[in-house]
mmCIF file of C-alpha atoms and ligand atoms in Angstrom:
data_model
loop_
_atom_site.group_PDB
_atom_site.id
_atom_site.type_symbol
_atom_site.label_atom_id
_atom_site.label_comp_id
_atom_site.label_asym_id
_atom_site.label_seq_id
_atom_site.Cartn_x
_atom_site.Cartn_y
_atom_site.Cartn_z
ATOM 1 C CA MET A 26 185.575 96.763 150.253
ATOM 2 C CA SER A 27 184.607 93.024 151.030
ATOM 3 C CA ASN A 28 186.559 89.845 151.773
ATOM 4 C CA VAL A 29 185.974 87.698 148.771
ATOM 5 C CA GLY A 30 186.413 84.031 149.342
ATOM 6 C CA PHE A 31 186.281 82.518 145.546
ATOM 7 C CA ILE A 32 186.516 78.677 145.339
ATOM 8 C CA GLY A 33 186.931 76.997 142.200
ATOM 9 C CA LEU A 34 189.504 78.633 139.217
ATOM 10 C CA GLY A 35 189.234 77.416 136.208
ATOM 11 C CA ILE A 36 188.341 78.901 132.797
ATOM 12 C CA MET A 37 185.483 81.191 134.212
ATOM 13 C CA GLY A 38 186.324 81.534 138.071
ATOM 14 C CA LYS A 39 190.020 82.720 137.421
ATOM 15 C CA PRO A 40 188.959 85.861 135.196
ATOM 16 C CA MET A 41 186.195 86.213 137.259
ATOM 17 C CA ALA A 42 188.316 86.543 140.290
ATOM 18 C CA GLU A 43 190.976 88.782 138.375
ATOM 19 C CA ASN A 44 187.812 91.472 138.037
ATOM 20 C CA LEU A 45 186.835 91.459 141.808
ATOM 21 C CA GLN A 46 190.462 91.921 142.599
ATOM 22 C CA LYS A 47 191.164 94.740 140.011
ATOM 23 C CA ALA A 48 187.744 96.173 141.997
ATOM 24 C CA GLY A 49 190.237 96.337 145.117
ATOM 25 C CA HIS A 50 188.389 93.698 146.895
ATOM 26 C CA LYS A 51 190.734 91.309 149.190
ATOM 27 C CA LEU A 52 190.427 88.028 147.744
ATOM 28 C CA PHE A 53 190.987 84.220 149.684
ATOM 29 C CA VAL A 54 191.401 81.346 146.998
ATOM 30 C CA TYR A 55 191.401 78.076 147.053
ATOM 31 C CA ASP A 56 191.623 75.098 143.596
ATOM 32 C CA VAL A 57 191.604 71.729 144.155
ATOM 33 C CA VAL A 58 194.302 71.557 141.266
ATOM 34 C CA SER A 59 196.639 74.867 141.562
ATOM 35 C CA VAL A 60 195.497 78.992 142.266
ATOM 36 C CA PRO A 61 196.620 81.419 139.641
ATOM 37 C CA GLN A 62 200.054 82.971 140.012
ATOM 38 C CA ASN A 63 199.014 86.271 139.567
ATOM 39 C CA LEU A 64 196.167 86.132 141.752
ATOM 40 C CA VAL A 65 198.455 85.440 144.394
ATOM 41 C CA ALA A 66 201.246 88.187 143.033
ATOM 42 C CA GLY A 67 198.202 90.667 143.087
ATOM 43 C CA GLY A 68 197.598 90.237 146.827
ATOM 44 C CA ALA A 69 195.186 87.289 146.788
ATOM 45 C CA VAL A 70 195.455 84.616 150.042
ATOM 46 C CA ALA A 71 195.949 80.822 148.553
ATOM 47 C CA CYS A 72 194.097 78.830 151.257
ATOM 48 C CA ALA A 73 194.512 75.154 151.700
ATOM 49 C CA SER A 74 190.766 74.617 151.962
ATOM 50 C CA SER A 75 187.635 75.420 151.424
ATOM 51 C CA LYS A 76 186.422 75.451 154.786
ATOM 52 C CA GLU A 77 189.782 77.972 155.550
ATOM 53 C CA VAL A 78 188.016 80.601 152.590
ATOM 54 C CA ALA A 79 184.850 80.408 154.269
ATOM 55 C CA SER A 80 186.306 81.286 157.497
ATOM 56 C CA LYS A 81 188.247 84.490 156.095
ATOM 57 C CA GLY A 82 185.889 85.518 153.834
ATOM 58 C CA ASP A 83 182.612 87.524 154.349
ATOM 59 C CA ILE A 84 180.838 86.443 150.547
ATOM 60 C CA ILE A 85 181.899 83.192 149.319
ATOM 61 C CA VAL A 86 181.659 82.519 145.727
ATOM 62 C CA VAL A 87 182.046 78.917 144.371
ATOM 63 C CA MET A 88 183.069 78.205 140.455
ATOM 64 C CA VAL A 89 183.164 74.562 139.749
ATOM 65 C CA PRO A 90 181.995 71.844 137.217
ATOM 66 C CA ASP A 91 179.029 70.352 138.692
ATOM 67 C CA THR A 92 176.602 69.445 141.466
ATOM 68 C CA PRO A 93 178.957 66.733 142.936
ATOM 69 C CA HIS A 94 181.729 69.504 142.856
ATOM 70 C CA VAL A 95 179.573 71.924 144.651
ATOM 71 C CA ASP A 96 178.488 69.132 147.280
ATOM 72 C CA ALA A 97 181.830 68.579 147.878
ATOM 73 C CA VAL A 98 183.135 71.843 148.330
ATOM 74 C CA LEU A 99 180.526 72.822 150.218
ATOM 75 C CA PHE A 100 179.687 69.539 152.872
ATOM 76 C CA GLY A 101 183.088 67.440 152.259
ATOM 77 C CA LYS A 102 185.831 67.517 154.252
ATOM 78 C CA ALA A 103 187.410 70.324 155.267
ATOM 79 C CA GLY A 104 184.394 72.308 153.012
ATOM 80 C CA VAL A 105 182.921 75.829 153.221
ATOM 81 C CA ALA A 106 180.122 74.396 156.026
ATOM 82 C CA GLU A 107 182.982 73.710 158.336
ATOM 83 C CA GLY A 108 184.532 77.298 158.502
ATOM 84 C CA LEU A 109 181.239 79.299 158.552
ATOM 85 C CA SER A 110 179.568 81.579 160.793
ATOM 86 C CA ALA A 111 176.728 83.281 161.061
ATOM 87 C CA GLY A 112 175.751 85.950 158.826
ATOM 88 C CA LYS A 113 178.061 84.840 155.874
ATOM 89 C CA VAL A 114 176.366 84.478 152.308
ATOM 90 C CA VAL A 115 177.361 81.721 150.191
ATOM 91 C CA VAL A 116 176.744 82.249 146.426
ATOM 92 C CA ASP A 117 177.128 79.367 144.021
ATOM 93 C CA MET A 118 178.154 81.050 140.280
ATOM 94 C CA SER A 119 178.575 76.913 138.685
ATOM 95 C CA SER A 120 175.319 75.743 136.859
ATOM 96 C CA ILE A 121 173.934 72.848 138.501
ATOM 97 C CA SER A 122 170.744 70.965 139.683
ATOM 98 C CA PRO A 123 168.285 73.461 140.978
ATOM 99 C CA ILE A 124 166.616 70.563 142.831
ATOM 100 C CA ALA A 125 170.161 70.148 144.784
ATOM 101 C CA THR A 126 170.279 73.531 144.908
ATOM 102 C CA LYS A 127 167.187 73.999 146.954
ATOM 103 C CA ASP A 128 168.791 71.643 149.158
ATOM 104 C CA PHE A 129 172.125 73.235 149.439
ATOM 105 C CA ALA A 130 170.488 76.110 150.609
ATOM 106 C CA ALA A 131 168.537 75.088 153.542
ATOM 107 C CA ARG A 132 171.656 73.182 154.960
ATOM 108 C CA ILE A 133 173.425 76.765 154.539
ATOM 109 C CA ASN A 134 170.535 78.781 155.775
ATOM 110 C CA ARG A 135 170.704 76.241 158.656
ATOM 111 C CA LEU A 136 173.962 77.753 159.820
ATOM 112 C CA GLY A 137 173.205 81.302 160.126
ATOM 113 C CA CYS A 138 173.904 81.904 156.370
ATOM 114 C CA ASP A 139 172.307 83.169 153.258
ATOM 115 C CA TYR A 140 172.685 81.271 149.863
ATOM 116 C CA LEU A 141 172.163 82.850 146.679
ATOM 117 C CA ASP A 142 172.646 80.566 143.307
ATOM 118 C CA ALA A 143 174.144 83.124 140.468
ATOM 119 C CA PRO A 144 174.760 80.902 137.474
ATOM 120 C CA VAL A 145 176.016 83.115 134.788
ATOM 121 C CA SER A 146 176.078 82.877 130.642
ATOM 122 C CA GLY A 147 178.724 84.696 128.365
ATOM 123 C CA GLY A 148 181.667 82.232 127.943
ATOM 124 C CA GLU A 149 185.124 82.938 128.956
ATOM 125 C CA VAL A 150 185.170 86.260 127.277
ATOM 126 C CA GLY A 151 182.032 87.377 129.147
ATOM 127 C CA ALA A 152 183.910 86.536 132.151
ATOM 128 C CA GLN A 153 187.201 87.977 131.169
ATOM 129 C CA GLN A 154 185.342 91.240 130.187
ATOM 130 C CA ALA A 155 182.912 91.518 132.841
ATOM 131 C CA THR A 156 179.784 91.404 130.795
ATOM 132 C CA LEU A 157 178.253 87.888 131.839
ATOM 133 C CA THR A 158 174.739 88.195 132.430
ATOM 134 C CA ILE A 159 173.755 86.657 135.502
ATOM 135 C CA MET A 160 170.541 84.693 137.075
ATOM 136 C CA VAL A 161 170.013 84.622 140.474
ATOM 137 C CA GLY A 162 167.975 83.051 142.815
ATOM 138 C CA GLY A 163 167.396 83.652 146.964
ATOM 139 C CA PRO A 164 166.693 85.771 149.248
ATOM 140 C CA GLU A 165 166.676 89.720 148.287
ATOM 141 C CA THR A 166 168.551 91.390 151.161
ATOM 142 C CA ALA A 167 171.828 88.711 150.130
ATOM 143 C CA PHE A 168 171.099 89.615 146.463
ATOM 144 C CA GLU A 169 171.467 93.443 147.485
ATOM 145 C CA ARG A 170 174.638 92.708 149.397
ATOM 146 C CA VAL A 171 176.120 91.019 147.191
ATOM 147 C CA LYS A 172 175.454 93.181 143.951
ATOM 148 C CA PRO A 173 178.069 95.125 144.009
ATOM 149 C CA LEU A 174 180.175 91.715 143.499
ATOM 150 C CA PHE A 175 178.112 90.854 140.968
ATOM 151 C CA GLU A 176 178.217 93.960 139.013
ATOM 152 C CA LYS A 177 182.254 93.737 138.611
ATOM 153 C CA MET A 178 181.725 90.369 136.759
ATOM 154 C CA GLY A 179 178.450 91.036 134.891
ATOM 155 C CA LYS A 180 176.351 93.349 133.097
ATOM 156 C CA ASN A 181 172.947 91.792 133.221
ATOM 157 C CA ILE A 182 172.289 90.666 136.382
ATOM 158 C CA THR A 183 168.435 89.774 137.204
ATOM 159 C CA LEU A 184 166.936 88.138 141.187
ATOM 160 C CA VAL A 185 164.678 85.771 139.231
ATOM 161 C CA GLY A 186 162.986 84.510 142.733
ATOM 162 C CA GLY A 187 163.622 81.830 145.219
ATOM 163 C CA ASN A 188 166.439 79.496 145.630
ATOM 164 C CA GLY A 189 167.037 77.064 142.749
ATOM 165 C CA ASP A 190 164.973 80.099 140.283
ATOM 166 C CA GLY A 191 168.448 80.729 139.052
ATOM 167 C CA GLN A 192 169.555 77.763 138.160
ATOM 168 C CA THR A 193 166.007 76.864 136.553
ATOM 169 C CA THR A 194 167.036 79.994 134.284
ATOM 170 C CA LYS A 195 170.212 78.705 133.406
ATOM 171 C CA ILE A 196 168.774 75.794 132.487
ATOM 172 C CA ALA A 197 166.322 77.397 130.308
ATOM 173 C CA ASN A 198 169.478 79.177 128.677
ATOM 174 C CA GLN A 199 171.281 75.960 127.879
ATOM 175 C CA ILE A 200 167.921 74.616 126.360
ATOM 176 C CA ILE A 201 168.003 77.796 123.830
ATOM 177 C CA VAL A 202 171.356 77.223 123.286
ATOM 178 C CA ALA A 203 171.622 73.855 122.228
ATOM 179 C CA LEU A 204 169.020 73.891 120.145
ATOM 180 C CA ASN A 205 170.639 77.370 118.438
ATOM 181 C CA ILE A 206 173.411 75.537 117.859
ATOM 182 C CA GLU A 207 172.074 72.356 116.281
ATOM 183 C CA ALA A 208 169.635 74.690 114.112
ATOM 184 C CA VAL A 209 172.850 76.531 112.866
ATOM 185 C CA GLY A 210 174.683 73.512 112.442
ATOM 186 C CA GLU A 211 171.419 72.183 109.690
ATOM 187 C CA ALA A 212 171.593 74.943 108.224
ATOM 188 C CA LEU A 213 175.429 75.765 107.103
ATOM 189 C CA LEU A 214 175.124 71.576 106.429
ATOM 190 C CA PHE A 215 172.466 71.873 104.146
ATOM 191 C CA ALA A 216 173.858 74.773 102.216
ATOM 192 C CA ALA A 217 177.295 73.674 102.310
ATOM 193 C CA LYS A 218 175.940 70.156 100.791
ATOM 194 C CA ALA A 219 173.366 72.296 98.226
ATOM 195 C CA GLY A 220 177.221 73.901 96.850
ATOM 196 C CA ALA A 221 176.842 77.544 98.500
ATOM 197 C CA ASP A 222 179.784 79.101 100.650
ATOM 198 C CA PRO A 223 179.172 78.256 104.219
ATOM 199 C CA ALA A 224 181.158 81.740 104.894
ATOM 200 C CA ARG A 225 179.133 83.920 102.662
ATOM 201 C CA VAL A 226 175.719 81.979 103.872
ATOM 202 C CA ARG A 227 176.356 83.121 107.370
ATOM 203 C CA GLN A 228 177.430 86.822 106.209
ATOM 204 C CA ALA A 229 174.052 86.707 104.130
ATOM 205 C CA LEU A 230 171.772 85.648 107.323
ATOM 206 C CA MET A 231 173.629 87.935 109.918
ATOM 207 C CA GLY A 232 170.965 90.757 109.516
ATOM 208 C CA GLY A 233 168.179 88.981 109.094
ATOM 209 C CA PHE A 234 165.453 87.376 111.455
ATOM 210 C CA ALA A 235 167.990 84.034 111.675
ATOM 211 C CA SER A 236 170.767 86.296 113.194
ATOM 212 C CA SER A 237 171.833 85.256 116.108
ATOM 213 C CA ARG A 238 174.765 85.380 118.842
ATOM 214 C CA ILE A 239 174.871 81.780 118.286
ATOM 215 C CA LEU A 240 175.220 81.863 113.766
ATOM 216 C CA GLU A 241 177.706 84.905 114.888
ATOM 217 C CA LEU A 242 180.414 83.228 117.353
ATOM 218 C CA HIS A 243 179.471 79.341 116.657
ATOM 219 C CA GLY A 244 178.336 79.553 113.057
ATOM 220 C CA LYS A 245 182.377 80.940 112.541
ATOM 221 C CA ARG A 246 183.668 78.281 114.700
ATOM 222 C CA MET A 247 182.095 75.756 112.615
ATOM 223 C CA ILE A 248 183.061 76.837 109.192
ATOM 224 C CA ASP A 249 186.600 78.051 110.636
ATOM 225 C CA ARG A 250 187.024 74.117 112.138
ATOM 226 C CA THR A 251 188.074 76.037 115.823
ATOM 227 C CA PHE A 252 186.364 73.071 118.196
ATOM 228 C CA ASP A 253 189.188 74.224 121.294
ATOM 229 C CA PRO A 254 187.159 75.159 124.018
ATOM 230 C CA GLY A 255 185.662 77.468 125.116
ATOM 231 C CA PHE A 256 182.563 75.796 126.485
ATOM 232 C CA ARG A 257 182.926 71.511 126.704
ATOM 233 C CA ILE A 258 180.870 69.558 125.376
ATOM 234 C CA GLU A 259 180.559 67.609 128.603
ATOM 235 C CA LEU A 260 179.536 70.891 130.711
ATOM 236 C CA HIS A 261 176.266 71.307 128.160
ATOM 237 C CA GLN A 262 175.433 67.236 128.554
ATOM 238 C CA LYS A 263 175.535 67.940 132.125
ATOM 239 C CA ASP A 264 173.225 70.928 131.644
ATOM 240 C CA LEU A 265 170.958 68.821 129.176
ATOM 241 C CA ASN A 266 170.853 66.270 131.752
ATOM 242 C CA ASN A 267 169.789 68.862 134.256
ATOM 243 C CA ALA A 268 166.972 69.826 131.609
ATOM 244 C CA LEU A 269 165.764 66.780 131.132
ATOM 245 C CA GLN A 270 165.788 65.102 134.749
ATOM 246 C CA GLY A 271 163.356 68.096 135.432
ATOM 247 C CA ALA A 272 161.650 67.451 132.225
ATOM 248 C CA LYS A 273 160.808 63.712 133.339
ATOM 249 C CA ALA A 274 160.295 64.689 137.181
ATOM 250 C CA LEU A 275 157.680 67.881 135.949
ATOM 251 C CA GLN A 276 156.276 65.221 133.552
ATOM 252 C CA ILE A 277 156.730 67.380 130.650
ATOM 253 C CA SER A 278 158.249 66.353 127.513
ATOM 254 C CA LEU A 279 161.524 68.407 125.759
ATOM 255 C CA PRO A 280 161.585 66.821 122.709
ATOM 256 C CA ASN A 281 164.517 68.559 120.660
ATOM 257 C CA THR A 282 166.365 68.965 124.019
ATOM 258 C CA ALA A 283 166.336 64.998 124.014
ATOM 259 C CA THR A 284 167.733 65.015 120.351
ATOM 260 C CA ALA A 285 170.572 67.741 120.888
ATOM 261 C CA GLN A 286 171.626 65.970 123.830
ATOM 262 C CA GLU A 287 172.008 62.499 121.916
ATOM 263 C CA LEU A 288 173.904 64.598 119.493
ATOM 264 C CA PHE A 289 175.976 65.645 122.216
ATOM 265 C CA ASN A 290 176.768 61.852 122.853
ATOM 266 C CA ALA A 291 177.483 60.907 119.282
ATOM 267 C CA CYS A 292 180.620 63.781 119.569
ATOM 268 C CA ALA A 293 181.486 62.311 122.728
ATOM 269 C CA ALA A 294 181.503 58.501 121.872
ATOM 270 C CA HIS A 295 183.997 59.969 119.031
ATOM 271 C CA GLY A 296 186.224 61.069 121.757
ATOM 272 C CA GLY A 297 184.678 64.699 121.805
ATOM 273 C CA LYS A 298 183.832 65.310 125.962
ATOM 274 C CA ALA A 299 186.152 68.375 125.498
ATOM 275 C CA TRP A 300 185.933 69.625 122.508
ATOM 276 C CA ASP A 301 183.545 73.091 122.108
ATOM 277 C CA HIS A 302 180.331 72.720 122.324
ATOM 278 C CA SER A 303 180.174 74.368 118.743
ATOM 279 C CA ALA A 304 180.996 70.707 117.699
ATOM 280 C CA LEU A 305 177.947 69.380 117.962
ATOM 281 C CA VAL A 306 177.950 70.306 113.958
ATOM 282 C CA LYS A 307 180.543 67.486 113.564
ATOM 283 C CA ALA A 308 177.635 64.446 114.919
ATOM 284 C CA LEU A 309 175.180 65.900 112.103
ATOM 285 C CA GLU A 310 178.322 65.816 109.446
ATOM 286 C CA LEU A 311 179.033 62.110 110.122
ATOM 287 C CA MET A 312 175.010 61.085 109.726
ATOM 288 C CA ALA A 313 175.209 63.230 106.337
ATOM 289 C CA ASP A 314 178.784 62.070 105.596
ATOM 290 C CA PHE A 315 179.559 65.533 104.380
ATOM 291 C CA GLU A 316 181.827 68.171 106.067
ATOM 292 C CA ILE A 317 180.928 71.637 106.248
ATOM 293 C CA ALA A 318 184.412 73.534 104.321
ATOM 294 C CA LYS A 319 185.560 77.469 103.350
ATOM 295 C CA LYS A 320 184.970 77.918 99.813
ATOM 296 C CA SER A 321 186.628 80.769 99.669
HETATM 297 P P1 NAD B 27 186.573 74.289 134.753
HETATM 298 O O1 NAD B 27 186.733 73.288 134.835
HETATM 299 O O2 NAD B 27 187.266 75.150 134.102
HETATM 300 O O3 NAD B 27 186.978 74.874 136.602
HETATM 301 C C1 NAD B 27 186.238 74.464 137.578
HETATM 302 C C2 NAD B 27 187.294 74.355 138.653
HETATM 303 O O4 NAD B 27 186.946 74.012 140.068
HETATM 304 C C3 NAD B 27 188.597 73.847 137.975
HETATM 305 O O5 NAD B 27 189.706 74.655 138.318
HETATM 306 C C4 NAD B 27 188.747 72.840 138.994
HETATM 307 O O6 NAD B 27 190.187 72.110 139.687
HETATM 308 C C5 NAD B 27 187.807 72.960 140.495
HETATM 309 N N1 NAD B 27 187.151 72.251 141.184
HETATM 310 C C6 NAD B 27 186.762 71.434 141.258
HETATM 311 N N2 NAD B 27 186.973 70.579 142.312
HETATM 312 C C7 NAD B 27 186.725 71.523 143.073
HETATM 313 C C8 NAD B 27 186.963 71.129 144.846
HETATM 314 N N3 NAD B 27 185.944 70.030 145.354
HETATM 315 N N4 NAD B 27 187.563 72.131 145.177
HETATM 316 C C9 NAD B 27 187.728 73.587 144.816
HETATM 317 N N5 NAD B 27 187.833 73.756 143.116
HETATM 318 C C10 NAD B 27 187.390 72.746 142.740
HETATM 319 O O7 NAD B 27 185.326 74.870 134.437
HETATM 320 P P2 NAD B 27 184.567 76.341 133.666
HETATM 321 O O8 NAD B 27 184.256 76.422 132.732
HETATM 322 O O9 NAD B 27 185.109 77.561 134.531
HETATM 323 O O10 NAD B 27 183.231 76.160 134.535
HETATM 324 C C11 NAD B 27 182.509 76.351 135.971
HETATM 325 C C12 NAD B 27 181.201 76.488 135.671
HETATM 326 O O11 NAD B 27 180.756 77.508 134.934
HETATM 327 C C13 NAD B 27 180.300 74.889 135.117
HETATM 328 O O12 NAD B 27 179.290 74.720 135.697
HETATM 329 C C14 NAD B 27 180.276 75.738 133.938
HETATM 330 O O13 NAD B 27 178.913 75.140 133.436
HETATM 331 C C15 NAD B 27 179.465 76.730 134.261
HETATM 332 N N6 NAD B 27 179.971 77.778 133.034
HETATM 333 C C16 NAD B 27 180.799 77.660 132.002
HETATM 334 C C17 NAD B 27 181.016 78.595 130.724
HETATM 335 C C18 NAD B 27 182.256 78.533 129.921
HETATM 336 O O14 NAD B 27 182.090 78.900 128.777
HETATM 337 N N7 NAD B 27 183.358 77.929 130.210
HETATM 338 C C19 NAD B 27 180.167 79.557 130.893
HETATM 339 C C20 NAD B 27 179.070 79.869 131.667
HETATM 340 C C21 NAD B 27 178.532 78.946 132.399
#
């Protein structure tokens, strides 16, 4: 069993840390807001800073919202870098910029430690059920060392390549998810305006070629009007921003990613940055001046 540091105990980090604790790992935890009391009751040590977590843990997991937060956790005042000693592994499981990730990894490597970028997909339910998909970038030796921990948090665990490649994979994931939400939204809006019951349309499509997890879960959310997050629109905006900035640097065009981002922007303009990302359909509904509603 390892001494595991865990920084960032929000919607995702809390259940992920709980699963590591359940597996018998000793946890050293920190969150800038507050540490969940059930973790402390289960034996986790609540630390006063990321520095303290890094000095006590051998493998330090980070799960915070965005690139500037990871920067602050790693290199800010009383950050991880101040507490590290050689031979440890820093594992960033947040979804952030691949370009910044390469820089963070090089700076951690200079302290004699390994770095893995290991963002996840599967949402809060996947985190709770330990069924996350984990996409990893970094050295194979560090991957093998951390794999037993990954296996307590997820199911489909892949070493994609070097540092940054995990984050690049996560961006690819987020492009597919956003465009799929947009497609399901357009389809259900079309069907409802044409007079068909969107709930039955969704049911009819579930077994066919248009079937997807997004149609299943987010299609249901669109029909039931349940837009509590889940995955907040502002987090998906962050991911698509990384996609579009990356596309600019790579000199390629991602036209439909740009459209999906504009629809998220429209939701945010209507007070929706904390809505679940399935609420993208609301932007389509505004343009159509028509709202999907369940008939039966
Ligand atoms: P969240 O906002 O619920 O949790 C983030 C936590 O980090 C908060 O508790 C916050 O207080 C803490 N934090 C922020 N700055 C900190 C700092 N400097 N030091 C210590 N703690 C700090 O976010 P989340 O939904 O858990 O998402 C975390 C990451 O996982 C994001 O990058 C997100 O894109 C990704 N993700 C989320 C989901 C999802 O469904 N929510 C799914 C897959 C991936």
